PDB file of C-alpha atoms and ligand atoms in Angstrom:
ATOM      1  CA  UNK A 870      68.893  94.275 130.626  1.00 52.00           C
ATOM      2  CA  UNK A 871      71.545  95.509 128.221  1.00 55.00           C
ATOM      3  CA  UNK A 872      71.198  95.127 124.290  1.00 59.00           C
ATOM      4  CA  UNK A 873      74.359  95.159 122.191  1.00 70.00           C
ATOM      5  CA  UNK A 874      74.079  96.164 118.782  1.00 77.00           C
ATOM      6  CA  UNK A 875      76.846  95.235 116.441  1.00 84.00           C
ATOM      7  CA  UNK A 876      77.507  98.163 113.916  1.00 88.00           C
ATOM      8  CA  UNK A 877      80.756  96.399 112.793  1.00 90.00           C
ATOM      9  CA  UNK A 878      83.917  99.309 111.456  1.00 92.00           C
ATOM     10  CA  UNK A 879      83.528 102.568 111.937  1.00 92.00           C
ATOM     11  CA  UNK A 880      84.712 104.221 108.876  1.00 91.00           C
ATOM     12  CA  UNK A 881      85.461 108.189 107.604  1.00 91.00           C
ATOM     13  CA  UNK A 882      82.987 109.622 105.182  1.00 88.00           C
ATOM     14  CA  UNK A 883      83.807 109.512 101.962  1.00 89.00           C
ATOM     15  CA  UNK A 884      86.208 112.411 101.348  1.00 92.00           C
ATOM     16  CA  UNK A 885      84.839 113.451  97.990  1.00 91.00           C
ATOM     17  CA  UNK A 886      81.624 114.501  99.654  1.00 90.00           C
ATOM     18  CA  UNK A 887      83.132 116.264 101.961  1.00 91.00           C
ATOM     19  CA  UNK A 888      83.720 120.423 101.569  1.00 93.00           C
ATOM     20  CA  UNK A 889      84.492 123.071 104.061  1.00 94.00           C
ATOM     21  CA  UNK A 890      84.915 127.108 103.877  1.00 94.00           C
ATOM     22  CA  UNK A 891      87.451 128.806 105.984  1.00 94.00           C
ATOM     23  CA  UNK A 892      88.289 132.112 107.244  1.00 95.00           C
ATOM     24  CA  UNK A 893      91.103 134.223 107.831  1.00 94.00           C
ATOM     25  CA  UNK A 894      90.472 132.505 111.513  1.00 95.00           C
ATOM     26  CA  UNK A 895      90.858 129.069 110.391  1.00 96.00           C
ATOM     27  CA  UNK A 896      93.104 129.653 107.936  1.00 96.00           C
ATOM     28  CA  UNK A 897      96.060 128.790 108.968  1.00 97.00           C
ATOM     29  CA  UNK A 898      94.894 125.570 110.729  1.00 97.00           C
ATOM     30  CA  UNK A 899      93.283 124.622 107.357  1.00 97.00           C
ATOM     31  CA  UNK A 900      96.796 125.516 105.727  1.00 97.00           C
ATOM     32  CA  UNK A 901      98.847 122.881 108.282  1.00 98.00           C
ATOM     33  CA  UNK A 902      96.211 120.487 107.635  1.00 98.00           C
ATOM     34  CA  UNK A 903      97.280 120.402 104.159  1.00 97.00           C
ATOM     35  CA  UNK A 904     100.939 119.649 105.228  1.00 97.00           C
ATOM     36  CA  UNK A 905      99.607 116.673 107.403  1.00 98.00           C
ATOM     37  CA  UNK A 906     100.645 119.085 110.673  1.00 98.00           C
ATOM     38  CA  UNK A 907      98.060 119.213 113.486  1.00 98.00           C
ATOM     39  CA  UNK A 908      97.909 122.635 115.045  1.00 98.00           C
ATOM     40  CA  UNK A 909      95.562 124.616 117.423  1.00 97.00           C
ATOM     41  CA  UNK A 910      95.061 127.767 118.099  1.00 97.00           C
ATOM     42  CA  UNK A 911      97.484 129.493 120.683  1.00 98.00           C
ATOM     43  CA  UNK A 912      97.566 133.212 122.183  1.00 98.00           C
ATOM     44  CA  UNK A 913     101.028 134.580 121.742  1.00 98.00           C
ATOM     45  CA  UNK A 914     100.621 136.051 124.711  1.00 98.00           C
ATOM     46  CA  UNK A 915      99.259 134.270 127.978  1.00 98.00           C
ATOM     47  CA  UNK A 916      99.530 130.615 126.152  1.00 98.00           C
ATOM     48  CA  UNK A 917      95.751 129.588 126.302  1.00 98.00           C
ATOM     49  CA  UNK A 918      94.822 127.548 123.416  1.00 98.00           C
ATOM     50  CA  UNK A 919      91.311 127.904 121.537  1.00 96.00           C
ATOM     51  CA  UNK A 920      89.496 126.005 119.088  1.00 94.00           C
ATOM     52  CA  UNK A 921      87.329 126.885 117.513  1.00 92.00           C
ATOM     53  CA  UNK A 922      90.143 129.681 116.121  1.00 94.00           C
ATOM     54  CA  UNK A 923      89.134 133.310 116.813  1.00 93.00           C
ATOM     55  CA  UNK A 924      90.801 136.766 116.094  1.00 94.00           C
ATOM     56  CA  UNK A 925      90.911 137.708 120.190  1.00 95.00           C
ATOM     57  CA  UNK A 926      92.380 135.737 122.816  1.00 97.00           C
ATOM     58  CA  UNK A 927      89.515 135.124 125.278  1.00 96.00           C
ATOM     59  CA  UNK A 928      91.510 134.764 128.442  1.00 97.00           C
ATOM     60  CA  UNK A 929      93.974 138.905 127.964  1.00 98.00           C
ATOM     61  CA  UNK A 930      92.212 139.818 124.840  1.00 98.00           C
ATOM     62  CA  UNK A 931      95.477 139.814 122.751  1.00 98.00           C
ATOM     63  CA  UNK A 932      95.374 139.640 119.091  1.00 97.00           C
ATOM     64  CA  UNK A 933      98.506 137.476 118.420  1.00 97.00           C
ATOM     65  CA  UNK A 934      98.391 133.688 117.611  1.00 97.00           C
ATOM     66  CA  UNK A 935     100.879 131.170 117.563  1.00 97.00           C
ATOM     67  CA  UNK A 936      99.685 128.158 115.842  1.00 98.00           C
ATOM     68  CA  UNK A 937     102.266 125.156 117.142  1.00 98.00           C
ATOM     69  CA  UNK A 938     102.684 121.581 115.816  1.00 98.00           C
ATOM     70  CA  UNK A 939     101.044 119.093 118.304  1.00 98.00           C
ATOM     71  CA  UNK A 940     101.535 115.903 118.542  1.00 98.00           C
ATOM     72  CA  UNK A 941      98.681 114.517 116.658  1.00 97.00           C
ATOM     73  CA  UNK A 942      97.462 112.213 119.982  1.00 98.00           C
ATOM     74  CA  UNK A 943      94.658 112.653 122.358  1.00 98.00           C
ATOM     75  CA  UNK A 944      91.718 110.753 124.008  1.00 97.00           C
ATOM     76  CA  UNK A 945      88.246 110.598 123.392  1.00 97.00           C
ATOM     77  CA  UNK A 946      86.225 112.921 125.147  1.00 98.00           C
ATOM     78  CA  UNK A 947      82.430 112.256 123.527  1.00 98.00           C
ATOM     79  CA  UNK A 948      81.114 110.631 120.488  1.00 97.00           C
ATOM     80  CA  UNK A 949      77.856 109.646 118.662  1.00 96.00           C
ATOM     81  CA  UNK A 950      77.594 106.411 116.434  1.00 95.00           C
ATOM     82  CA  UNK A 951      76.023 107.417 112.958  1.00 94.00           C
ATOM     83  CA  UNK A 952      74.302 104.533 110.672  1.00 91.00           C
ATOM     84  CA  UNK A 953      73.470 106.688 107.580  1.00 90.00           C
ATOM     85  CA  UNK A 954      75.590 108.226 105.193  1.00 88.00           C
ATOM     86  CA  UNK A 955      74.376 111.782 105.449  1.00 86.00           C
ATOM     87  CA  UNK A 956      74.537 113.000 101.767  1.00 86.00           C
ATOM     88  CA  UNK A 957      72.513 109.870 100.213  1.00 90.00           C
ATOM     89  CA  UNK A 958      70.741 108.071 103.118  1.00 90.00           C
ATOM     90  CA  UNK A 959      72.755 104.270 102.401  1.00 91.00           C
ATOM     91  CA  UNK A 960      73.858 102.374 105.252  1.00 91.00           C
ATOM     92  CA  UNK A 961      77.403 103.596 106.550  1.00 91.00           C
ATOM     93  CA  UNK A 962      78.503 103.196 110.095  1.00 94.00           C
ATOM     94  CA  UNK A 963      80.640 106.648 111.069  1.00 94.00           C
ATOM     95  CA  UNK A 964      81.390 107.623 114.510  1.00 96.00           C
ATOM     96  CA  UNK A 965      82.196 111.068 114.715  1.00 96.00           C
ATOM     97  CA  UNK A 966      84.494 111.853 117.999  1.00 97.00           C
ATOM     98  CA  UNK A 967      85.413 114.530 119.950  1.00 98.00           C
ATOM     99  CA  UNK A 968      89.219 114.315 121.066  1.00 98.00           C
ATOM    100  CA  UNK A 969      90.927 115.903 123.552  1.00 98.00           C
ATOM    101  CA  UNK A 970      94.048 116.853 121.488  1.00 98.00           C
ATOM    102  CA  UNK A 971      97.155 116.421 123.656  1.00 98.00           C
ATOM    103  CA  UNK A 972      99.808 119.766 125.119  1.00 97.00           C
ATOM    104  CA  UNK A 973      96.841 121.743 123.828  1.00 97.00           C
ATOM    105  CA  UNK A 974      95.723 123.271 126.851  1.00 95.00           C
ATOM    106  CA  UNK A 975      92.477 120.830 126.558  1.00 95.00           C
ATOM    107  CA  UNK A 976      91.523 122.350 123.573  1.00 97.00           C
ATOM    108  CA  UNK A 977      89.141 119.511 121.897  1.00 98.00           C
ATOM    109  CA  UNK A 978      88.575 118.664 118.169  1.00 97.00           C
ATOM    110  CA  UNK A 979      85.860 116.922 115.953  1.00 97.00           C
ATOM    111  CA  UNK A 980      86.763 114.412 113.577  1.00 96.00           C
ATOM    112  CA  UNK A 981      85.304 111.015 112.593  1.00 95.00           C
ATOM    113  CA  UNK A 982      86.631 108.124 114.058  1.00 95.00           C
ATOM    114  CA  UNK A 983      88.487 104.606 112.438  1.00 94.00           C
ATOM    115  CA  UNK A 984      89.843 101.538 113.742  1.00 93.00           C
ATOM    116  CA  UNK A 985      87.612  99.847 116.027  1.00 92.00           C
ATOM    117  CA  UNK A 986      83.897  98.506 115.695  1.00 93.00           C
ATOM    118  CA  UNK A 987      81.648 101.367 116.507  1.00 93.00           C
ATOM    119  CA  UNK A 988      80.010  99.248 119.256  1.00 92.00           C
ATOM    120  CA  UNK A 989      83.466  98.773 121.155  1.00 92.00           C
ATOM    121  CA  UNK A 990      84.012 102.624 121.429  1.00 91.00           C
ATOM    122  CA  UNK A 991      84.322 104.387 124.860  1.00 93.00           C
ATOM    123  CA  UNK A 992      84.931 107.296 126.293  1.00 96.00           C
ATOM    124  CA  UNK A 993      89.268 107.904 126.981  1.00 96.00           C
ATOM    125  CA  UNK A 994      90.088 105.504 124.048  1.00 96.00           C
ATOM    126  CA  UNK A 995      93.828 106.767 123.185  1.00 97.00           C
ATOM    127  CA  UNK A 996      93.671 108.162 119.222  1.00 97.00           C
ATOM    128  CA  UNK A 997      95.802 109.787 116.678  1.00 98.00           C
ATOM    129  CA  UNK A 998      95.041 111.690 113.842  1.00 98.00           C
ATOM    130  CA  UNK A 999      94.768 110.300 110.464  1.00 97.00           C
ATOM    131  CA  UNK A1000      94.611 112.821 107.064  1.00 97.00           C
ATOM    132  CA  UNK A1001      91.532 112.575 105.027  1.00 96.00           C
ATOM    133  CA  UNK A1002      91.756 114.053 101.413  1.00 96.00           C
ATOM    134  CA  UNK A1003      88.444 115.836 100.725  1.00 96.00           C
ATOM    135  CA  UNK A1004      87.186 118.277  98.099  1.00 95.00           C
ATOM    136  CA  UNK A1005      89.454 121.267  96.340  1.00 95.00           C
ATOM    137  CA  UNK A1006      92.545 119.837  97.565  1.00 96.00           C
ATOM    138  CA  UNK A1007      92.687 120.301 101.500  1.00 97.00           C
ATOM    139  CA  UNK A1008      93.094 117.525 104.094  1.00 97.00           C
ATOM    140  CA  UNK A1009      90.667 116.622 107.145  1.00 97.00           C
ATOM    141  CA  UNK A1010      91.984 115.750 110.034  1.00 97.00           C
ATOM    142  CA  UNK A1011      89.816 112.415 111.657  1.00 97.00           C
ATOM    143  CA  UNK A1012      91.548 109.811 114.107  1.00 98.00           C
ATOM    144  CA  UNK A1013      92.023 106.357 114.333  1.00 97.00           C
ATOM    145  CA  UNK A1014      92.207 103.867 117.481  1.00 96.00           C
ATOM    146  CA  UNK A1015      95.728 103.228 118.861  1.00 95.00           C
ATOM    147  CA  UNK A1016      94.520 101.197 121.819  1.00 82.00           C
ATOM    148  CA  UNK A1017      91.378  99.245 120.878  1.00 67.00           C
ATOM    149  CA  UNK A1018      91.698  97.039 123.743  1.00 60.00           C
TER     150      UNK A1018
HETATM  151 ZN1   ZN B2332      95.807 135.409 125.750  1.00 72.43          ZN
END
């Protein structure tokens, strides 16, 4: 027996209760973010990409970063459908995704998800990011649903 819940719209949390702290790490990515520019982090050296951002390379141990544009696109690699708003408790469907960000190496990326019904998601749906303005002026990256076939 299946059961289908309808959730209707998934939809970003509201920006304004949204805050982050970075780190001379994260930085930069926090930095492009501003600019609307989607970057991960890249060794200078061998090429791997990491995300999280860290000060050592994991793969040669090198201490240089590039931190390219990408193209903003990727699929969806996981995701959980939320029904609360986390800060107050009121009804508020959010799906937050996990994207597999495109000519990153595989690197993968957490955002919240928008444009589709939360009970139509599945895993590989193509996305592209979509700026969020949040507290103290920076941007979050989330994604939105270019195929929701
Ligand atoms: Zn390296």
């Amino acid at each position: 027996m299946t059961t289908s819940i309808a959730y209707g719209p998934a939809r970003v949390l509201p920006g304004e209760q949204i805050h982050i702290s970075t780190n001379p790490d994260t930085e930069p990515f926090w930095e492009a973010a501003k600019e609307r520019r989607l970057t991960a982090c890249q060794c200078a050296s061998c090429g791997q990409f990491r995300m999280p951002p860290s000060a050592y390379c994991p793969n040669c141990s090198s201490k240089e970063r590039n931190w390219p544009t990408l193209p903003g696109t990727g699929q969806v690699f996981s995701y959980a459908i939320c029904n609360k708003n986390p800060a107050n408790g009121e009804d508020y469907v959010y799906v937050p995704v996990v994207v597999e960000l495109d000519q990153a190496g595989g690197v993968r990326l957490v955002g919240n998800l928008t444009g589709c019904n939360a009970e139509d998601m599945h895993i590989g749906m193509r996305v592209e990011v979509e700026w969020t303005d949040i507290c103290d002026g920076w941007v979050l990256p989330n994604f939105r649903v270019t195929d929701p076939a």
